[in-house]
Amino acid sequence: MKTTDTPPPVEPVEDRPQVAKEKAPPEKAKSSEGGGVLNAFSHGILIIWAIMVVLPLLWAVMTSFKDDDSIFSSPWSLPDKLHFDNWSRAWSQAHMSDYFGNTLIVVGFSLVGTLVLGSMAAYVLARFEFPGNRFIYFLFVGGMSFPIMLALVPLFYVLNNMSLLNTLPGLILVYIAYSLPFTVFFLTSFFRTLPTSIAEAAFVDGASHTRTFFQIMLPMAKPGLVSVGIFNFLGQWNQYMLPTVLNTDPDKKVLSQGLVELATSQGYKGDWSGLFAGLVMAMLPVLAAYIIFQRQVVQGLTAGALK
């Protein structure tokens, strides 16, 4: 009799261990839901902020094309027709053309002087070690916290003794001194992020410190220069306190003074339509500068974090 091997008993299907499918942990799902809520909240805040910024600008532009009666009777409605005479009246009769030219001269020369002097000082403080380096750096940083109101009286007497009171060159020098602390503070941190190997290679090739700075390091710092230049341009273009105290000559007033002069030109009855036209004239260069250089501004602000 042949014997056959009996097969092993087969386990029932229901008794076999089932491999559990992996499930996403509830913590991850909760975190993704929280991230979506946070993104929606942040986008909502940004939209509200954009509306708060853009609407006043659009309202000012719209109001500059209205007459005085429409401004008070229907301030939120569109103009019945475009009153371009508001702009011509503000440009010629209110002498906005003279104020605009004076502002371009003052801000243009002071901006160039601030960037040149500030970048040179920042480069030395960032790349060279010498006794008193940190002391000089902290003097510039301390200048950022010095209230400008405390310096008005000394500045008045200093410019008066130098025969620069009520002159455009005197105002240019004051603007440069006013803007240097922030410029040096910003560019010192930026120059520290630039690679030193390129400057060392230039020194090996026989380049002087002056040539290395102007031909190699300064072009590499272009994003930082554009960013700090935009900030200084905004501050100098909208400056009112310094020219009011140091520049009282009617022929040498700047735009901020001209807008106040336009608001009070008719005594108790101001030329509101011309005032809004002058206000938009003063805003257009600032908006144009930021729109043109907005990419460079972002690059300059993020360059230190990306290095």
PDB file of N, CA, C and O in Angstrom, residues 159-225:
ATOM      1  N   LEU A 159      24.432 126.484   8.336  1.00  0.00           N
ATOM      2  CA  LEU A 159      24.253 126.933   6.957  1.00  0.00           C
ATOM      3  C   LEU A 159      24.331 128.449   6.848  1.00  0.00           C
ATOM      4  O   LEU A 159      24.823 128.994   5.845  1.00  0.00           O
ATOM      5  N   ASN A 160      23.834 129.144   7.854  1.00  0.00           N
ATOM      6  CA  ASN A 160      23.916 130.602   7.832  1.00  0.00           C
ATOM      7  C   ASN A 160      25.368 131.074   7.899  1.00  0.00           C
ATOM      8  O   ASN A 160      25.755 132.012   7.187  1.00  0.00           O
ATOM      9  N   ASN A 161      26.192 130.440   8.730  1.00  0.00           N
ATOM     10  CA  ASN A 161      27.606 130.809   8.818  1.00  0.00           C
ATOM     11  C   ASN A 161      28.374 130.454   7.552  1.00  0.00           C
ATOM     12  O   ASN A 161      29.378 131.103   7.228  1.00  0.00           O
ATOM     13  N   MET A 162      27.921 129.430   6.837  1.00  0.00           N
ATOM     14  CA  MET A 162      28.573 129.028   5.583  1.00  0.00           C
ATOM     15  C   MET A 162      27.979 129.727   4.371  1.00  0.00           C
ATOM     16  O   MET A 162      28.353 129.419   3.229  1.00  0.00           O
ATOM     17  N   SER A 163      27.054 130.651   4.583  1.00  0.00           N
ATOM     18  CA  SER A 163      26.370 131.383   3.494  1.00  0.00           C
ATOM     19  C   SER A 163      25.637 130.428   2.550  1.00  0.00           C
ATOM     20  O   SER A 163      25.554 130.660   1.340  1.00  0.00           O
ATOM     21  N   LEU A 164      25.093 129.344   3.091  1.00  0.00           N
ATOM     22  CA  LEU A 164      24.346 128.363   2.298  1.00  0.00           C
ATOM     23  C   LEU A 164      22.873 128.318   2.682  1.00  0.00           C
ATOM     24  O   LEU A 164      22.134 127.484   2.160  1.00  0.00           O
ATOM     25  N   LEU A 165      22.454 129.210   3.557  1.00  0.00           N
ATOM     26  CA  LEU A 165      21.050 129.242   3.950  1.00  0.00           C
ATOM     27  C   LEU A 165      20.209 129.782   2.799  1.00  0.00           C
ATOM     28  O   LEU A 165      20.596 130.722   2.109  1.00  0.00           O
ATOM     29  N   ASN A 166      19.035 129.157   2.587  1.00  0.00           N
ATOM     30  CA  ASN A 166      18.119 129.532   1.502  1.00  0.00           C
ATOM     31  C   ASN A 166      18.756 129.338   0.127  1.00  0.00           C
ATOM     32  O   ASN A 166      18.516 130.114  -0.808  1.00  0.00           O
ATOM     33  N   THR A 167      19.584 128.321  -0.002  1.00  0.00           N
ATOM     34  CA  THR A 167      20.196 127.982  -1.289  1.00  0.00           C
ATOM     35  C   THR A 167      19.981 126.507  -1.570  1.00  0.00           C
ATOM     36  O   THR A 167      19.860 125.688  -0.645  1.00  0.00           O
ATOM     37  N   LEU A 168      19.952 126.151  -2.846  1.00  0.00           N
ATOM     38  CA  LEU A 168      19.798 124.746  -3.218  1.00  0.00           C
ATOM     39  C   LEU A 168      21.028 123.908  -2.863  1.00  0.00           C
ATOM     40  O   LEU A 168      20.873 122.772  -2.400  1.00  0.00           O
ATOM     41  N   PRO A 169      22.264 124.397  -3.042  1.00  0.00           N
ATOM     42  CA  PRO A 169      23.421 123.589  -2.594  1.00  0.00           C
ATOM     43  C   PRO A 169      23.409 123.287  -1.101  1.00  0.00           C
ATOM     44  O   PRO A 169      23.785 122.189  -0.687  1.00  0.00           O
ATOM     45  N   GLY A 170      22.986 124.274  -0.281  1.00  0.00           N
ATOM     46  CA  GLY A 170      22.905 123.999   1.151  1.00  0.00           C
ATOM     47  C   GLY A 170      21.893 122.925   1.468  1.00  0.00           C
ATOM     48  O   GLY A 170      22.137 122.046   2.318  1.00  0.00           O
ATOM     49  N   LEU A 171      20.748 122.940   0.770  1.00  0.00           N
ATOM     50  CA  LEU A 171      19.729 121.908   0.985  1.00  0.00           C
ATOM     51  C   LEU A 171      20.221 120.551   0.507  1.00  0.00           C
ATOM     52  O   LEU A 171      19.914 119.511   1.111  1.00  0.00           O
ATOM     53  N   ILE A 172      21.007 120.528  -0.551  1.00  0.00           N
ATOM     54  CA  ILE A 172      21.561 119.267  -1.057  1.00  0.00           C
ATOM     55  C   ILE A 172      22.498 118.647  -0.022  1.00  0.00           C
ATOM     56  O   ILE A 172      22.440 117.438   0.255  1.00  0.00           O
ATOM     57  N   LEU A 173      23.366 119.461   0.569  1.00  0.00           N
ATOM     58  CA  LEU A 173      24.295 118.946   1.585  1.00  0.00           C
ATOM     59  C   LEU A 173      23.548 118.415   2.807  1.00  0.00           C
ATOM     60  O   LEU A 173      23.921 117.380   3.372  1.00  0.00           O
ATOM     61  N   VAL A 174      22.484 119.106   3.208  1.00  0.00           N
ATOM     62  CA  VAL A 174      21.700 118.644   4.360  1.00  0.00           C
ATOM     63  C   VAL A 174      21.006 117.324   4.028  1.00  0.00           C
ATOM     64  O   VAL A 174      20.961 116.407   4.871  1.00  0.00           O
ATOM     65  N   TYR A 175      20.460 117.187   2.824  1.00  0.00           N
ATOM     66  CA  TYR A 175      19.816 115.936   2.432  1.00  0.00           C
ATOM     67  C   TYR A 175      20.818 114.780   2.437  1.00  0.00           C
ATOM     68  O   TYR A 175      20.480 113.660   2.841  1.00  0.00           O
ATOM     69  N   ILE A 176      22.039 115.042   1.968  1.00  0.00           N
ATOM     70  CA  ILE A 176      23.053 113.983   1.956  1.00  0.00           C
ATOM     71  C   ILE A 176      23.391 113.549   3.381  1.00  0.00           C
ATOM     72  O   ILE A 176      23.459 112.347   3.679  1.00  0.00           O
ATOM     73  N   ALA A 177      23.604 114.516   4.258  1.00  0.00           N
ATOM     74  CA  ALA A 177      23.911 114.175   5.648  1.00  0.00           C
ATOM     75  C   ALA A 177      22.740 113.466   6.318  1.00  0.00           C
ATOM     76  O   ALA A 177      22.946 112.562   7.148  1.00  0.00           O
ATOM     77  N   TYR A 178      21.525 113.839   5.964  1.00  0.00           N
ATOM     78  CA  TYR A 178      20.340 113.223   6.556  1.00  0.00           C
ATOM     79  C   TYR A 178      20.169 111.771   6.104  1.00  0.00           C
ATOM     80  O   TYR A 178      19.681 110.930   6.875  1.00  0.00           O
ATOM     81  N   SER A 179      20.594 111.454   4.884  1.00  0.00           N
ATOM     82  CA  SER A 179      20.366 110.120   4.322  1.00  0.00           C
ATOM     83  C   SER A 179      21.549 109.182   4.496  1.00  0.00           C
ATOM     84  O   SER A 179      21.405 107.975   4.253  1.00  0.00           O
ATOM     85  N   LEU A 180      22.720 109.697   4.871  1.00  0.00           N
ATOM     86  CA  LEU A 180      23.904 108.841   4.957  1.00  0.00           C
ATOM     87  C   LEU A 180      23.807 107.736   6.003  1.00  0.00           C
ATOM     88  O   LEU A 180      24.245 106.603   5.740  1.00  0.00           O
ATOM     89  N   PRO A 181      23.281 107.967   7.212  1.00  0.00           N
ATOM     90  CA  PRO A 181      23.268 106.876   8.202  1.00  0.00           C
ATOM     91  C   PRO A 181      22.550 105.622   7.725  1.00  0.00           C
ATOM     92  O   PRO A 181      23.099 104.510   7.838  1.00  0.00           O
ATOM     93  N   PHE A 182      21.349 105.768   7.181  1.00  0.00           N
ATOM     94  CA  PHE A 182      20.631 104.584   6.706  1.00  0.00           C
ATOM     95  C   PHE A 182      21.336 103.949   5.518  1.00  0.00           C
ATOM     96  O   PHE A 182      21.381 102.714   5.395  1.00  0.00           O
ATOM     97  N   THR A 183      21.906 104.768   4.635  1.00  0.00           N
ATOM     98  CA  THR A 183      22.595 104.229   3.459  1.00  0.00           C
ATOM     99  C   THR A 183      23.802 103.401   3.862  1.00  0.00           C
ATOM    100  O   THR A 183      24.010 102.295   3.352  1.00  0.00           O
ATOM    101  N   VAL A 184      24.607 103.912   4.790  1.00  0.00           N
ATOM    102  CA  VAL A 184      25.786 103.168   5.245  1.00  0.00           C
ATOM    103  C   VAL A 184      25.368 101.897   5.976  1.00  0.00           C
ATOM    104  O   VAL A 184      25.961 100.826   5.789  1.00  0.00           O
ATOM    105  N   PHE A 185      24.344 101.987   6.797  1.00  0.00           N
ATOM    106  CA  PHE A 185      23.872 100.801   7.526  1.00  0.00           C
ATOM    107  C   PHE A 185      23.377  99.726   6.559  1.00  0.00           C
ATOM    108  O   PHE A 185      23.701  98.539   6.718  1.00  0.00           O
ATOM    109  N   PHE A 186      22.632 100.104   5.547  1.00  0.00           N
ATOM    110  CA  PHE A 186      22.076  99.137   4.603  1.00  0.00           C
ATOM    111  C   PHE A 186      23.182  98.538   3.736  1.00  0.00           C
ATOM    112  O   PHE A 186      23.258  97.311   3.564  1.00  0.00           O
ATOM    113  N   LEU A 187      24.064  99.367   3.172  1.00  0.00           N
ATOM    114  CA  LEU A 187      25.068  98.876   2.235  1.00  0.00           C
ATOM    115  C   LEU A 187      26.199  98.133   2.928  1.00  0.00           C
ATOM    116  O   LEU A 187      26.835  97.280   2.307  1.00  0.00           O
ATOM    117  N   THR A 188      26.472  98.435   4.196  1.00  0.00           N
ATOM    118  CA  THR A 188      27.504  97.675   4.914  1.00  0.00           C
ATOM    119  C   THR A 188      27.110  96.205   5.013  1.00  0.00           C
ATOM    120  O   THR A 188      27.930  95.306   4.756  1.00  0.00           O
ATOM    121  N   SER A 189      25.876  95.949   5.368  1.00  0.00           N
ATOM    122  CA  SER A 189      25.398  94.563   5.422  1.00  0.00           C
ATOM    123  C   SER A 189      25.387  93.932   4.033  1.00  0.00           C
ATOM    124  O   SER A 189      25.657  92.725   3.889  1.00  0.00           O
ATOM    125  N   PHE A 190      25.115  94.717   3.001  1.00  0.00           N
ATOM    126  CA  PHE A 190      25.076  94.155   1.652  1.00  0.00           C
ATOM    127  C   PHE A 190      26.476  93.818   1.148  1.00  0.00           C
ATOM    128  O   PHE A 190      26.682  92.758   0.537  1.00  0.00           O
ATOM    129  N   PHE A 191      27.457  94.696   1.394  1.00  0.00           N
ATOM    130  CA  PHE A 191      28.819  94.422   0.927  1.00  0.00           C
ATOM    131  C   PHE A 191      29.410  93.202   1.630  1.00  0.00           C
ATOM    132  O   PHE A 191      30.275  92.522   1.067  1.00  0.00           O
ATOM    133  N   ARG A 192      28.986  92.918   2.836  1.00  0.00           N
ATOM    134  CA  ARG A 192      29.490  91.743   3.540  1.00  0.00           C
ATOM    135  C   ARG A 192      29.026  90.443   2.901  1.00  0.00           C
ATOM    136  O   ARG A 192      29.648  89.397   3.110  1.00  0.00           O
ATOM    137  N   THR A 193      27.940  90.474   2.153  1.00  0.00           N
ATOM    138  CA  THR A 193      27.440  89.261   1.511  1.00  0.00           C
ATOM    139  C   THR A 193      28.120  88.981   0.178  1.00  0.00           C
ATOM    140  O   THR A 193      27.973  87.876  -0.357  1.00  0.00           O
ATOM    141  N   LEU A 194      28.858  89.947  -0.373  1.00  0.00           N
ATOM    142  CA  LEU A 194      29.515  89.743  -1.662  1.00  0.00           C
ATOM    143  C   LEU A 194      30.759  88.876  -1.484  1.00  0.00           C
ATOM    144  O   LEU A 194      31.442  88.960  -0.463  1.00  0.00           O
ATOM    145  N   PRO A 195      31.078  88.042  -2.459  1.00  0.00           N
ATOM    146  CA  PRO A 195      32.247  87.154  -2.324  1.00  0.00           C
ATOM    147  C   PRO A 195      33.555  87.945  -2.336  1.00  0.00           C
ATOM    148  O   PRO A 195      33.735  88.882  -3.131  1.00  0.00           O
ATOM    149  N   THR A 196      34.474  87.567  -1.467  1.00  0.00           N
ATOM    150  CA  THR A 196      35.775  88.245  -1.388  1.00  0.00           C
ATOM    151  C   THR A 196      36.769  87.718  -2.412  1.00  0.00           C
ATOM    152  O   THR A 196      37.788  88.377  -2.670  1.00  0.00           O
ATOM    153  N   SER A 197      36.501  86.548  -2.989  1.00  0.00           N
ATOM    154  CA  SER A 197      37.463  85.957  -3.923  1.00  0.00           C
ATOM    155  C   SER A 197      37.636  86.810  -5.174  1.00  0.00           C
ATOM    156  O   SER A 197      38.735  86.881  -5.742  1.00  0.00           O
ATOM    157  N   ILE A 198      36.563  87.476  -5.617  1.00  0.00           N
ATOM    158  CA  ILE A 198      36.661  88.300  -6.822  1.00  0.00           C
ATOM    159  C   ILE A 198      37.553  89.509  -6.574  1.00  0.00           C
ATOM    160  O   ILE A 198      38.404  89.865  -7.406  1.00  0.00           O
ATOM    161  N   ALA A 199      37.383  90.165  -5.420  1.00  0.00           N
ATOM    162  CA  ALA A 199      38.239  91.303  -5.090  1.00  0.00           C
ATOM    163  C   ALA A 199      39.693  90.861  -4.924  1.00  0.00           C
ATOM    164  O   ALA A 199      40.622  91.556  -5.362  1.00  0.00           O
ATOM    165  N   GLU A 200      39.915  89.704  -4.298  1.00  0.00           N
ATOM    166  CA  GLU A 200      41.286  89.213  -4.136  1.00  0.00           C
ATOM    167  C   GLU A 200      41.914  88.899  -5.489  1.00  0.00           C
ATOM    168  O   GLU A 200      43.110  89.155  -5.696  1.00  0.00           O
ATOM    169  N   ALA A 201      41.136  88.368  -6.435  1.00  0.00           N
ATOM    170  CA  ALA A 201      41.668  88.103  -7.776  1.00  0.00           C
ATOM    171  C   ALA A 201      42.036  89.402  -8.488  1.00  0.00           C
ATOM    172  O   ALA A 201      43.034  89.470  -9.211  1.00  0.00           O
ATOM    173  N   ALA A 202      41.231  90.446  -8.273  1.00  0.00           N
ATOM    174  CA  ALA A 202      41.549  91.738  -8.873  1.00  0.00           C
ATOM    175  C   ALA A 202      42.834  92.313  -8.295  1.00  0.00           C
ATOM    176  O   ALA A 202      43.665  92.887  -9.012  1.00  0.00           O
ATOM    177  N   PHE A 203      43.050  92.154  -6.980  1.00  0.00           N
ATOM    178  CA  PHE A 203      44.293  92.634  -6.368  1.00  0.00           C
ATOM    179  C   PHE A 203      45.493  91.869  -6.899  1.00  0.00           C
ATOM    180  O   PHE A 203      46.572  92.440  -7.120  1.00  0.00           O
ATOM    181  N   VAL A 204      45.333  90.557  -7.119  1.00  0.00           N
ATOM    182  CA  VAL A 204      46.430  89.754  -7.663  1.00  0.00           C
ATOM    183  C   VAL A 204      46.786  90.216  -9.065  1.00  0.00           C
ATOM    184  O   VAL A 204      47.962  90.248  -9.461  1.00  0.00           O
ATOM    185  N   ASP A 205      45.793  90.624  -9.855  1.00  0.00           N
ATOM    186  CA  ASP A 205      46.031  91.098 -11.221  1.00  0.00           C
ATOM    187  C   ASP A 205      46.584  92.519 -11.256  1.00  0.00           C
ATOM    188  O   ASP A 205      46.842  93.048 -12.345  1.00  0.00           O
ATOM    189  N   GLY A 206      46.742  93.154 -10.118  1.00  0.00           N
ATOM    190  CA  GLY A 206      47.354  94.472 -10.076  1.00  0.00           C
ATOM    191  C   GLY A 206      46.381  95.626  -9.997  1.00  0.00           C
ATOM    192  O   GLY A 206      46.796  96.789 -10.144  1.00  0.00           O
ATOM    193  N   ALA A 207      45.103  95.363  -9.785  1.00  0.00           N
ATOM    194  CA  ALA A 207      44.122  96.439  -9.685  1.00  0.00           C
ATOM    195  C   ALA A 207      44.255  97.152  -8.349  1.00  0.00           C
ATOM    196  O   ALA A 207      44.507  96.522  -7.316  1.00  0.00           O
ATOM    197  N   SER A 208      44.078  98.457  -8.364  1.00  0.00           N
ATOM    198  CA  SER A 208      44.131  99.237  -7.132  1.00  0.00           C
ATOM    199  C   SER A 208      42.814  99.100  -6.377  1.00  0.00           C
ATOM    200  O   SER A 208      41.829  98.562  -6.890  1.00  0.00           O
ATOM    201  N   HIS A 209      42.799  99.623  -5.155  1.00  0.00           N
ATOM    202  CA  HIS A 209      41.575  99.577  -4.371  1.00  0.00           C
ATOM    203  C   HIS A 209      40.472 100.406  -5.024  1.00  0.00           C
ATOM    204  O   HIS A 209      39.297 100.006  -5.028  1.00  0.00           O
ATOM    205  N   THR A 210      40.829 101.546  -5.587  1.00  0.00           N
ATOM    206  CA  THR A 210      39.832 102.403  -6.237  1.00  0.00           C
ATOM    207  C   THR A 210      39.229 101.704  -7.452  1.00  0.00           C
ATOM    208  O   THR A 210      38.006 101.704  -7.638  1.00  0.00           O
ATOM    209  N   ARG A 211      40.073 101.117  -8.288  1.00  0.00           N
ATOM    210  CA  ARG A 211      39.577 100.429  -9.481  1.00  0.00           C
ATOM    211  C   ARG A 211      38.753  99.200  -9.112  1.00  0.00           C
ATOM    212  O   ARG A 211      37.723  98.919  -9.734  1.00  0.00           O
ATOM    213  N   THR A 212      39.203  98.477  -8.089  1.00  0.00           N
ATOM    214  CA  THR A 212      38.439  97.304  -7.659  1.00  0.00           C
ATOM    215  C   THR A 212      37.056  97.700  -7.169  1.00  0.00           C
ATOM    216  O   THR A 212      36.062  97.023  -7.464  1.00  0.00           O
ATOM    217  N   PHE A 213      36.983  98.804  -6.451  1.00  0.00           N
ATOM    218  CA  PHE A 213      35.692  99.231  -5.916  1.00  0.00           C
ATOM    219  C   PHE A 213      34.754  99.691  -7.023  1.00  0.00           C
ATOM    220  O   PHE A 213      33.601  99.232  -7.103  1.00  0.00           O
ATOM    221  N   PHE A 214      35.218 100.587  -7.893  1.00  0.00           N
ATOM    222  CA  PHE A 214      34.323 101.195  -8.878  1.00  0.00           C
ATOM    223  C   PHE A 214      34.020 100.264 -10.055  1.00  0.00           C
ATOM    224  O   PHE A 214      32.926 100.352 -10.630  1.00  0.00           O
ATOM    225  N   GLN A 215      34.933  99.392 -10.422  1.00  0.00           N
ATOM    226  CA  GLN A 215      34.726  98.564 -11.607  1.00  0.00           C
ATOM    227  C   GLN A 215      34.273  97.147 -11.289  1.00  0.00           C
ATOM    228  O   GLN A 215      33.758  96.466 -12.186  1.00  0.00           O
ATOM    229  N   ILE A 216      34.454  96.688 -10.056  1.00  0.00           N
ATOM    230  CA  ILE A 216      34.107  95.297  -9.733  1.00  0.00           C
ATOM    231  C   ILE A 216      33.047  95.229  -8.640  1.00  0.00           C
ATOM    232  O   ILE A 216      31.963  94.671  -8.827  1.00  0.00           O
ATOM    233  N   MET A 217      33.347  95.803  -7.481  1.00  0.00           N
ATOM    234  CA  MET A 217      32.447  95.653  -6.339  1.00  0.00           C
ATOM    235  C   MET A 217      31.175  96.486  -6.486  1.00  0.00           C
ATOM    236  O   MET A 217      30.087  96.023  -6.122  1.00  0.00           O
ATOM    237  N   LEU A 218      31.289  97.703  -6.989  1.00  0.00           N
ATOM    238  CA  LEU A 218      30.106  98.553  -7.111  1.00  0.00           C
ATOM    239  C   LEU A 218      29.093  97.994  -8.105  1.00  0.00           C
ATOM    240  O   LEU A 218      27.885  98.000  -7.815  1.00  0.00           O
ATOM    241  N   PRO A 219      29.501  97.489  -9.283  1.00  0.00           N
ATOM    242  CA  PRO A 219      28.494  96.848 -10.155  1.00  0.00           C
ATOM    243  C   PRO A 219      27.858  95.609  -9.529  1.00  0.00           C
ATOM    244  O   PRO A 219      26.679  95.328  -9.770  1.00  0.00           O
ATOM    245  N   MET A 220      28.621  94.862  -8.717  1.00  0.00           N
ATOM    246  CA  MET A 220      28.035  93.699  -8.060  1.00  0.00           C
ATOM    247  C   MET A 220      27.002  94.109  -7.007  1.00  0.00           C
ATOM    248  O   MET A 220      26.088  93.337  -6.698  1.00  0.00           O
ATOM    249  N   ALA A 221      27.145  95.309  -6.479  1.00  0.00           N
ATOM    250  CA  ALA A 221      26.212  95.797  -5.458  1.00  0.00           C
ATOM    251  C   ALA A 221      25.051  96.568  -6.056  1.00  0.00           C
ATOM    252  O   ALA A 221      24.366  97.297  -5.323  1.00  0.00           O
ATOM    253  N   LYS A 222      24.797  96.435  -7.342  1.00  0.00           N
ATOM    254  CA  LYS A 222      23.729  97.191  -7.996  1.00  0.00           C
ATOM    255  C   LYS A 222      22.359  96.955  -7.361  1.00  0.00           C
ATOM    256  O   LYS A 222      21.600  97.915  -7.152  1.00  0.00           O
ATOM    257  N   PRO A 223      21.946  95.712  -7.039  1.00  0.00           N
ATOM    258  CA  PRO A 223      20.628  95.544  -6.386  1.00  0.00           C
ATOM    259  C   PRO A 223      20.510  96.303  -5.076  1.00  0.00           C
ATOM    260  O   PRO A 223      19.472  96.913  -4.793  1.00  0.00           O
ATOM    261  N   GLY A 224      21.554  96.287  -4.268  1.00  0.00           N
ATOM    262  CA  GLY A 224      21.507  97.027  -3.012  1.00  0.00           C
ATOM    263  C   GLY A 224      21.474  98.521  -3.236  1.00  0.00           C
ATOM    264  O   GLY A 224      20.772  99.251  -2.528  1.00  0.00           O
ATOM    265  N   LEU A 225      22.214  99.012  -4.235  1.00  0.00           N
ATOM    266  CA  LEU A 225      22.207 100.444  -4.542  1.00  0.00           C
ATOM    267  C   LEU A 225      20.833 100.898  -5.012  1.00  0.00           C
ATOM    268  O   LEU A 225      20.357 101.980  -4.640  1.00  0.00           O
TER     269      LEU A 225
END
